[in-house]
Amino acid sequence: RQRGDFLLPWLPYRMQLLATINPEQVAVEAEKKFRLRQAARAVVFDADGNIALLHVTKLGYHKLPGGGIKPNEDTVASLRRECLEEIGCRIEITGELGRVIEFRQRYHIRQESFCYLARLAGAKGVPQLTEDEVRDGFVTVWLPILQAIEMVASDRSDDYPWPFIQARDLTFLRVTSAHLGKGPTHML
């Protein structure tokens, strides 16, 4: 077994729910009117056991690679496309981590993120960033898992989505760390 391998079931829409993020306390009746956005994310390991984070330099935070699932695209295809675009790498998915649901009141969105574990499949390449990602200053960094957790936990940003991204990605990173035997899963 290599670092990043977890033998978990391959049922993306039945993934274990790891957390629900609802700091604005969206009521059940209101959330029924929210648009569903589904996304695929990954904790991607390189050969040295480091993981990829995107440093959003202009907004002052780090996040895991991944993004929205396009219509008629499956979760795995979406994740492979997002990793190639955002971190410039082909990946091999090694397992499922779980899912997180976020309620974003300002955007009237219920976002469901499916997170996978993966490792590089080949060399690190050059990201193919969108105009928005270039404008926001996306830069790929590779860090040991505990340093990545510390980095995401200590980041501060005034960008509205940041607290949701931080809570979501810390959940995924802490669960990964616990699977690796490198730390507690507290504060999920």
CSV table of C-alpha atoms in Angstrom, one decimal, residues 29-175:
chain,number,residue,atom,x,y,z
A,29,GLU,CA,-37.8,25.9,4.7
A,30,ALA,CA,-35.3,28.3,3.2
A,31,GLU,CA,-32.8,25.7,2.2
A,32,LYS,CA,-35.4,23.9,0.1
A,33,LYS,CA,-35.3,26.9,-2.3
A,34,PHE,CA,-31.5,26.8,-2.5
A,35,ARG,CA,-29.8,25.7,-5.8
A,36,LEU,CA,-27.8,22.5,-5.5
A,37,ARG,CA,-24.2,22.8,-6.6
A,38,GLN,CA,-22.1,19.6,-6.5
A,39,ALA,CA,-18.3,19.6,-6.5
A,40,ALA,CA,-15.5,17.1,-6.5
A,41,ARG,CA,-12.3,17.7,-4.4
A,42,ALA,CA,-9.2,15.8,-3.6
A,43,VAL,CA,-6.4,15.4,-1.2
A,44,VAL,CA,-3.6,14.7,-3.8
A,45,PHE,CA,-0.4,13.1,-2.6
A,46,ASP,CA,2.9,13.4,-4.5
A,47,ALA,CA,5.7,10.8,-4.3
A,48,ASP,CA,7.2,12.5,-1.2
A,49,GLY,CA,3.9,12.2,0.7
A,50,ASN,CA,3.1,15.9,0.4
A,51,ILE,CA,-0.3,17.1,-0.6
A,52,ALA,CA,-1.4,19.8,-3.1
A,53,LEU,CA,-3.0,23.0,-1.9
A,54,LEU,CA,-4.0,26.0,-4.0
A,55,HIS,CA,-2.7,29.3,-2.5
A,56,VAL,CA,-5.2,31.9,-3.5
A,57,THR,CA,-2.7,34.7,-3.0
A,58,LYS,CA,-4.9,37.7,-3.8
A,59,LEU,CA,-7.5,36.6,-1.3
A,60,GLY,CA,-5.1,35.3,1.4
A,61,TYR,CA,-6.1,31.6,1.8
A,62,HIS,CA,-5.3,28.0,0.8
A,63,LYS,CA,-7.7,25.4,-0.5
A,64,LEU,CA,-7.8,21.9,-1.8
A,65,PRO,CA,-8.0,21.4,-5.6
A,66,GLY,CA,-11.4,20.7,-7.1
A,67,GLY,CA,-14.5,22.4,-8.3
A,68,GLY,CA,-18.0,22.2,-9.7
A,69,ILE,CA,-19.3,19.1,-11.5
A,70,LYS,CA,-20.5,20.1,-15.0
A,71,PRO,CA,-23.8,18.8,-16.4
A,72,ASN,CA,-23.5,15.3,-17.9
A,73,GLU,CA,-20.1,14.9,-16.1
A,74,ASP,CA,-19.5,12.3,-13.5
A,75,THR,CA,-17.8,13.0,-10.2
A,76,VAL,CA,-14.5,11.2,-11.0
A,77,ALA,CA,-14.2,12.8,-14.5
A,78,SER,CA,-14.9,16.2,-12.9
A,79,LEU,CA,-12.2,15.7,-10.3
A,80,ARG,CA,-9.6,14.5,-12.9
A,81,ARG,CA,-10.4,17.6,-15.1
A,82,GLU,CA,-10.2,20.0,-12.1
A,83,CYS,CA,-6.8,18.6,-10.9
A,84,LEU,CA,-5.4,18.8,-14.4
A,85,GLU,CA,-6.6,22.4,-14.7
A,86,GLU,CA,-5.8,23.7,-11.2
A,87,ILE,CA,-2.6,21.8,-10.2
A,88,GLY,CA,-1.5,20.7,-13.6
A,89,CYS,CA,-1.4,17.0,-12.7
A,90,ARG,CA,-3.0,13.8,-13.7
A,91,ILE,CA,-4.2,11.8,-10.7
A,92,GLU,CA,-5.0,8.2,-9.8
A,93,ILE,CA,-7.9,8.1,-7.3
A,94,THR,CA,-7.1,5.7,-4.5
A,95,GLY,CA,-10.3,6.0,-2.4
A,96,GLU,CA,-13.1,8.1,-1.1
A,97,LEU,CA,-12.8,10.4,1.9
A,98,GLY,CA,-16.4,11.6,2.4
A,99,ARG,CA,-18.7,14.6,1.7
A,100,VAL,CA,-19.4,17.9,3.2
A,101,ILE,CA,-22.6,20.0,2.7
A,102,GLU,CA,-22.4,23.8,2.9
A,103,PHE,CA,-25.3,26.2,3.0
A,104,ARG,CA,-24.3,29.6,1.6
A,105,GLN,CA,-27.1,32.1,2.3
A,106,ARG,CA,-25.7,35.0,0.2
A,107,TYR,CA,-25.7,32.8,-2.9
A,108,HIS,CA,-28.7,30.7,-2.1
A,109,ILE,CA,-26.6,27.6,-2.7
A,110,ARG,CA,-26.5,24.2,-1.0
A,111,GLN,CA,-23.1,22.9,-2.0
A,112,GLU,CA,-22.2,19.3,-1.7
A,113,SER,CA,-18.5,18.5,-2.0
A,114,PHE,CA,-17.4,14.9,-2.6
A,115,CYS,CA,-13.8,14.4,-1.6
A,116,TYR,CA,-11.4,11.7,-2.8
A,117,LEU,CA,-7.9,10.6,-2.0
A,118,ALA,CA,-5.5,10.5,-4.9
A,119,ARG,CA,-1.9,10.4,-5.9
A,120,LEU,CA,0.0,11.8,-8.8
A,121,ALA,CA,-0.1,9.7,-12.0
A,122,GLY,CA,3.0,11.0,-13.7
A,123,ALA,CA,5.0,14.2,-13.3
A,124,LYS,CA,3.8,17.5,-11.9
A,125,GLY,CA,2.8,19.8,-14.7
A,126,VAL,CA,1.7,23.3,-15.4
A,127,PRO,CA,-1.8,24.4,-14.3
A,128,GLN,CA,-4.3,25.6,-17.0
A,129,LEU,CA,-6.0,28.2,-14.8
A,130,THR,CA,-9.2,30.2,-15.7
A,131,GLU,CA,-9.1,34.0,-16.0
A,132,ASP,CA,-10.7,34.2,-12.5
A,133,GLU,CA,-8.1,31.8,-11.0
A,134,VAL,CA,-5.2,33.9,-12.6
A,135,ARG,CA,-6.8,37.1,-11.3
A,136,ASP,CA,-7.1,35.6,-7.8
A,137,GLY,CA,-3.4,34.5,-7.9
A,138,PHE,CA,-3.7,30.7,-7.7
A,139,VAL,CA,-0.4,29.0,-7.0
A,140,THR,CA,0.1,25.3,-6.3
A,141,VAL,CA,2.0,24.4,-3.1
A,142,TRP,CA,3.0,21.0,-1.9
A,143,LEU,CA,3.1,20.5,1.9
A,144,PRO,CA,3.2,17.7,4.5
A,145,ILE,CA,-0.4,17.0,5.8
A,146,LEU,CA,0.2,18.5,9.2
A,147,GLN,CA,1.7,21.7,7.7
A,148,ALA,CA,-1.2,21.9,5.3
A,149,ILE,CA,-3.7,21.7,8.2
A,150,GLU,CA,-1.8,24.4,10.1
A,151,MET,CA,-1.7,26.6,7.0
A,152,VAL,CA,-5.5,26.3,6.2
A,153,ALA,CA,-6.4,26.7,9.9
A,154,SER,CA,-4.3,29.9,10.3
A,155,ASP,CA,-5.4,31.6,7.0
A,156,ARG,CA,-7.6,34.7,7.3
A,157,SER,CA,-9.6,36.3,4.5
A,158,ASP,CA,-12.5,38.7,4.2
A,159,ASP,CA,-13.8,36.8,1.1
A,160,TYR,CA,-17.4,35.7,1.8
A,161,PRO,CA,-16.8,32.0,0.8
A,162,TRP,CA,-13.6,31.7,2.9
A,163,PRO,CA,-15.2,30.5,6.2
A,164,PHE,CA,-17.1,27.8,4.3
A,165,ILE,CA,-14.0,26.7,2.3
A,166,GLN,CA,-11.9,26.7,5.5
A,167,ALA,CA,-14.3,24.5,7.5
A,168,ARG,CA,-14.8,22.2,4.5
A,169,ASP,CA,-11.2,21.7,3.7
A,170,LEU,CA,-10.1,21.4,7.4
A,171,THR,CA,-12.7,18.6,7.7
A,172,PHE,CA,-11.2,16.7,4.7
A,173,LEU,CA,-7.6,17.3,5.8
A,174,ARG,CA,-8.2,16.3,9.4
A,175,VAL,CA,-10.0,13.1,8.4
